[in-house]
Short mmCIF file of N, CA and C in Angstrom, two decimals:
data_model
loop_
_atom_site.label_atom_id
_atom_site.label_comp_id
_atom_site.label_asym_id
_atom_site.label_seq_id
_atom_site.Cartn_x
_atom_site.Cartn_y
_atom_site.Cartn_z
N MET L 1 -60.08 -118.28 -30.38
CA MET L 1 -60.87 -118.21 -31.55
C MET L 1 -61.79 -117.07 -31.32
N GLU L 2 -61.76 -116.24 -30.31
CA GLU L 2 -62.58 -114.91 -30.62
C GLU L 2 -62.51 -113.90 -31.54
N ASP L 3 -61.00 -113.38 -32.17
CA ASP L 3 -61.07 -112.84 -33.07
C ASP L 3 -61.14 -113.53 -34.26
N ARG L 4 -62.04 -113.15 -34.87
CA ARG L 4 -62.53 -114.14 -36.39
C ARG L 4 -62.26 -112.92 -37.48
N PHE L 5 -61.55 -113.27 -38.52
CA PHE L 5 -61.16 -112.37 -39.75
C PHE L 5 -62.22 -112.54 -40.72
N GLU L 6 -62.77 -111.16 -41.07
CA GLU L 6 -63.92 -111.09 -41.84
C GLU L 6 -63.15 -110.76 -43.57
N MET L 7 -63.17 -111.52 -44.22
CA MET L 7 -62.65 -110.74 -45.81
C MET L 7 -63.65 -110.30 -46.74
N SER L 8 -63.60 -108.96 -46.15
CA SER L 8 -64.54 -108.18 -47.04
C SER L 8 -63.98 -106.65 -46.97
N PHE L 9 -64.71 -106.13 -47.74
CA PHE L 9 -64.09 -104.29 -47.75
C PHE L 9 -64.52 -103.70 -46.66
N ARG L 10 -65.45 -104.41 -45.60
CA ARG L 10 -65.75 -103.69 -44.67
C ARG L 10 -64.97 -103.71 -43.56
N ASN L 11 -64.09 -104.58 -43.86
CA ASN L 11 -62.69 -104.67 -42.69
C ASN L 11 -61.54 -103.75 -42.96
N LYS L 12 -61.36 -102.87 -42.00
CA LYS L 12 -60.37 -101.96 -42.16
C LYS L 12 -58.91 -102.53 -42.67
N GLN L 13 -58.42 -103.95 -41.90
CA GLN L 13 -57.33 -104.64 -42.45
C GLN L 13 -57.51 -104.76 -44.00
N VAL L 14 -58.48 -105.18 -44.41
CA VAL L 14 -58.26 -106.18 -45.99
C VAL L 14 -58.46 -104.48 -46.64
N ARG L 15 -58.78 -103.31 -46.45
CA ARG L 15 -58.53 -102.26 -47.10
C ARG L 15 -57.45 -101.75 -47.06
N VAL L 16 -56.56 -101.45 -46.19
CA VAL L 16 -54.95 -101.18 -45.74
C VAL L 16 -54.43 -101.69 -46.77
N TRP L 17 -54.73 -103.25 -46.20
CA TRP L 17 -54.09 -104.13 -47.42
C TRP L 17 -53.75 -103.74 -48.87
N LEU L 18 -54.83 -103.83 -49.22
CA LEU L 18 -55.03 -103.74 -50.55
C LEU L 18 -54.90 -101.99 -50.88
N ALA L 19 -54.62 -101.33 -50.23
CA ALA L 19 -54.27 -99.94 -50.46
C ALA L 19 -52.76 -99.93 -50.58
N LEU L 20 -51.69 -100.89 -49.79
CA LEU L 20 -50.55 -100.82 -49.67
C LEU L 20 -50.03 -101.94 -50.71
N MET L 21 -50.61 -103.06 -51.05
CA MET L 21 -50.34 -103.92 -52.25
C MET L 21 -50.31 -104.15 -53.46
N VAL L 22 -51.30 -103.17 -53.69
CA VAL L 22 -51.68 -102.99 -55.45
C VAL L 22 -50.79 -101.93 -55.75
N PRO L 23 -50.55 -100.97 -55.11
CA PRO L 23 -49.42 -100.04 -55.73
C PRO L 23 -48.07 -100.61 -55.80
N ALA L 24 -47.93 -101.38 -54.70
CA ALA L 24 -46.49 -102.25 -54.68
C ALA L 24 -46.22 -103.40 -55.57
N LEU L 25 -47.51 -103.75 -56.09
CA LEU L 25 -47.38 -104.65 -57.09
C LEU L 25 -47.37 -104.05 -58.67
N VAL L 26 -48.00 -102.46 -58.42
CA VAL L 26 -47.75 -102.21 -60.09
C VAL L 26 -45.96 -101.51 -59.98
N LEU L 27 -45.48 -101.13 -58.86
CA LEU L 27 -44.49 -100.65 -59.00
C LEU L 27 -43.30 -101.73 -59.23
N THR L 28 -43.73 -103.48 -58.84
CA THR L 28 -42.66 -104.22 -59.09
C THR L 28 -42.68 -104.62 -60.82
N MET L 29 -44.25 -104.77 -61.25
CA MET L 29 -44.16 -104.94 -62.45
C MET L 29 -43.46 -103.79 -63.35
N TYR L 30 -43.80 -102.60 -62.93
CA TYR L 30 -42.92 -101.26 -63.49
C TYR L 30 -41.41 -101.83 -63.60
N PHE L 31 -40.72 -102.06 -62.44
CA PHE L 31 -39.40 -102.35 -62.08
C PHE L 31 -38.57 -103.61 -63.19
N ALA L 32 -39.69 -104.65 -63.06
CA ALA L 32 -39.46 -105.48 -63.78
C ALA L 32 -39.15 -105.55 -65.25
N PHE L 33 -40.04 -104.45 -65.58
CA PHE L 33 -39.95 -104.36 -67.10
C PHE L 33 -39.14 -103.35 -67.61
N PHE L 34 -39.09 -102.22 -66.92
CA PHE L 34 -38.45 -101.11 -67.53
C PHE L 34 -37.20 -100.78 -66.62
N ALA L 35 -36.52 -101.56 -65.55
CA ALA L 35 -35.33 -101.18 -65.00
C ALA L 35 -34.10 -101.87 -65.69
N GLU L 36 -32.96 -101.49 -65.52
CA GLU L 36 -31.94 -102.21 -66.10
C GLU L 36 -31.72 -103.40 -64.82
N ASN L 37 -31.41 -103.38 -63.95
CA ASN L 37 -31.14 -104.32 -63.11
C ASN L 37 -32.42 -104.30 -62.31
N PRO L 38 -33.47 -105.36 -62.76
CA PRO L 38 -34.83 -105.66 -61.83
C PRO L 38 -34.25 -106.70 -60.45
N GLY L 39 -33.32 -107.42 -60.56
CA GLY L 39 -33.15 -108.25 -59.73
C GLY L 39 -33.09 -107.77 -58.40
N ILE L 40 -32.76 -106.49 -57.73
CA ILE L 40 -32.62 -105.90 -56.60
C ILE L 40 -33.92 -104.82 -56.61
N LEU L 41 -34.55 -104.16 -57.66
CA LEU L 41 -35.55 -103.18 -57.52
C LEU L 41 -36.80 -104.00 -57.24
N ALA L 42 -36.84 -105.06 -57.93
CA ALA L 42 -38.19 -105.73 -58.37
C ALA L 42 -38.97 -106.14 -56.73
N PRO L 43 -38.23 -106.80 -55.96
CA PRO L 43 -38.67 -107.15 -55.02
C PRO L 43 -38.85 -106.14 -53.62
N THR L 44 -38.53 -105.10 -53.70
CA THR L 44 -38.46 -104.42 -52.97
C THR L 44 -39.59 -103.81 -52.57
N PRO L 45 -40.54 -103.27 -53.30
CA PRO L 45 -41.88 -102.49 -53.09
C PRO L 45 -42.84 -103.44 -52.34
N PRO L 46 -43.18 -104.80 -52.50
CA PRO L 46 -43.73 -105.46 -51.84
C PRO L 46 -43.39 -105.71 -50.75
N LEU L 47 -42.11 -106.12 -50.16
CA LEU L 47 -41.29 -106.38 -49.17
C LEU L 47 -41.74 -105.17 -48.21
N VAL L 48 -41.22 -103.82 -48.55
CA VAL L 48 -41.87 -102.88 -47.72
C VAL L 48 -42.83 -102.62 -47.61
N ALA L 49 -44.05 -102.68 -48.63
CA ALA L 49 -45.50 -102.65 -47.93
C ALA L 49 -45.92 -103.64 -47.17
N TRP L 50 -45.12 -104.88 -47.28
CA TRP L 50 -45.35 -106.10 -46.48
C TRP L 50 -44.89 -105.66 -44.83
N ILE L 51 -44.02 -105.07 -44.72
CA ILE L 51 -43.17 -104.77 -43.59
C ILE L 51 -44.43 -103.63 -43.13
N VAL L 52 -44.29 -102.62 -43.67
CA VAL L 52 -45.21 -101.16 -43.28
C VAL L 52 -46.93 -101.75 -42.87
N TYR L 53 -47.47 -102.86 -43.85
CA TYR L 53 -48.74 -103.48 -43.25
C TYR L 53 -48.48 -103.93 -41.83
N TYR L 54 -47.57 -104.73 -41.53
CA TYR L 54 -47.87 -105.41 -40.60
C TYR L 54 -47.53 -104.66 -39.25
N ILE L 55 -46.45 -103.64 -39.45
CA ILE L 55 -46.30 -102.50 -38.25
C ILE L 55 -47.65 -101.50 -37.89
N TRP L 56 -48.54 -101.56 -39.05
CA TRP L 56 -49.67 -100.82 -39.02
C TRP L 56 -50.59 -101.45 -38.20
N ARG L 57 -50.64 -103.02 -38.74
CA ARG L 57 -51.80 -103.80 -38.03
C ARG L 57 -51.30 -104.19 -36.65
N PHE L 58 -50.07 -104.05 -36.05
CA PHE L 58 -49.75 -104.26 -34.77
C PHE L 58 -50.29 -103.08 -33.68
N ASN L 59 -50.13 -102.25 -34.72
CA ASN L 59 -50.37 -100.83 -33.49
C ASN L 59 -51.77 -100.76 -33.72
N TYR L 60 -52.72 -100.99 -34.81
CA TYR L 60 -54.44 -101.16 -34.92
C TYR L 60 -54.63 -101.86 -34.05
N ARG L 61 -53.98 -103.27 -33.93
CA ARG L 61 -54.81 -104.39 -32.87
C ARG L 61 -54.45 -103.62 -31.37
N LYS L 62 -53.42 -103.34 -31.18
CA LYS L 62 -52.97 -102.71 -30.01
C LYS L 62 -53.91 -101.31 -29.46
N LYS L 63 -54.13 -100.83 -30.25
CA LYS L 63 -54.98 -99.74 -30.08
C LYS L 63 -56.55 -100.07 -29.66
N LYS L 64 -56.98 -101.06 -30.91
CA LYS L 64 -58.13 -101.59 -31.09
C LYS L 64 -58.44 -102.51 -29.38
N LYS L 65 -57.53 -103.03 -28.96
CA LYS L 65 -57.62 -103.89 -27.76
C LYS L 65 -57.57 -103.47 -26.38
N SER L 66 -56.51 -101.93 -26.41
CA SER L 66 -56.99 -100.98 -25.18
C SER L 66 -58.14 -100.08 -25.38
N ALA L 67 -58.89 -100.23 -26.55
CA ALA L 67 -60.12 -99.50 -26.36
C ALA L 67 -61.19 -100.24 -25.59
N VAL L 68 -60.84 -101.65 -25.80
CA VAL L 68 -62.15 -102.54 -25.21
C VAL L 68 -61.96 -102.65 -23.83
#
């Protein structure tokens, strides 16, 4: 339990998550309301943002661990 997670805007992981997920949720709402077939388009932006975030997080933690 040496890596504690701090839930504040000082934490870079929280800032990156918000920077990815807020626009993804806006796109999801846009697709859900205005697309002709929202069944496929609506869940795509959060899924892509989630995958991009965890790829970034993996590389960030790997770089941070190698710097120590």
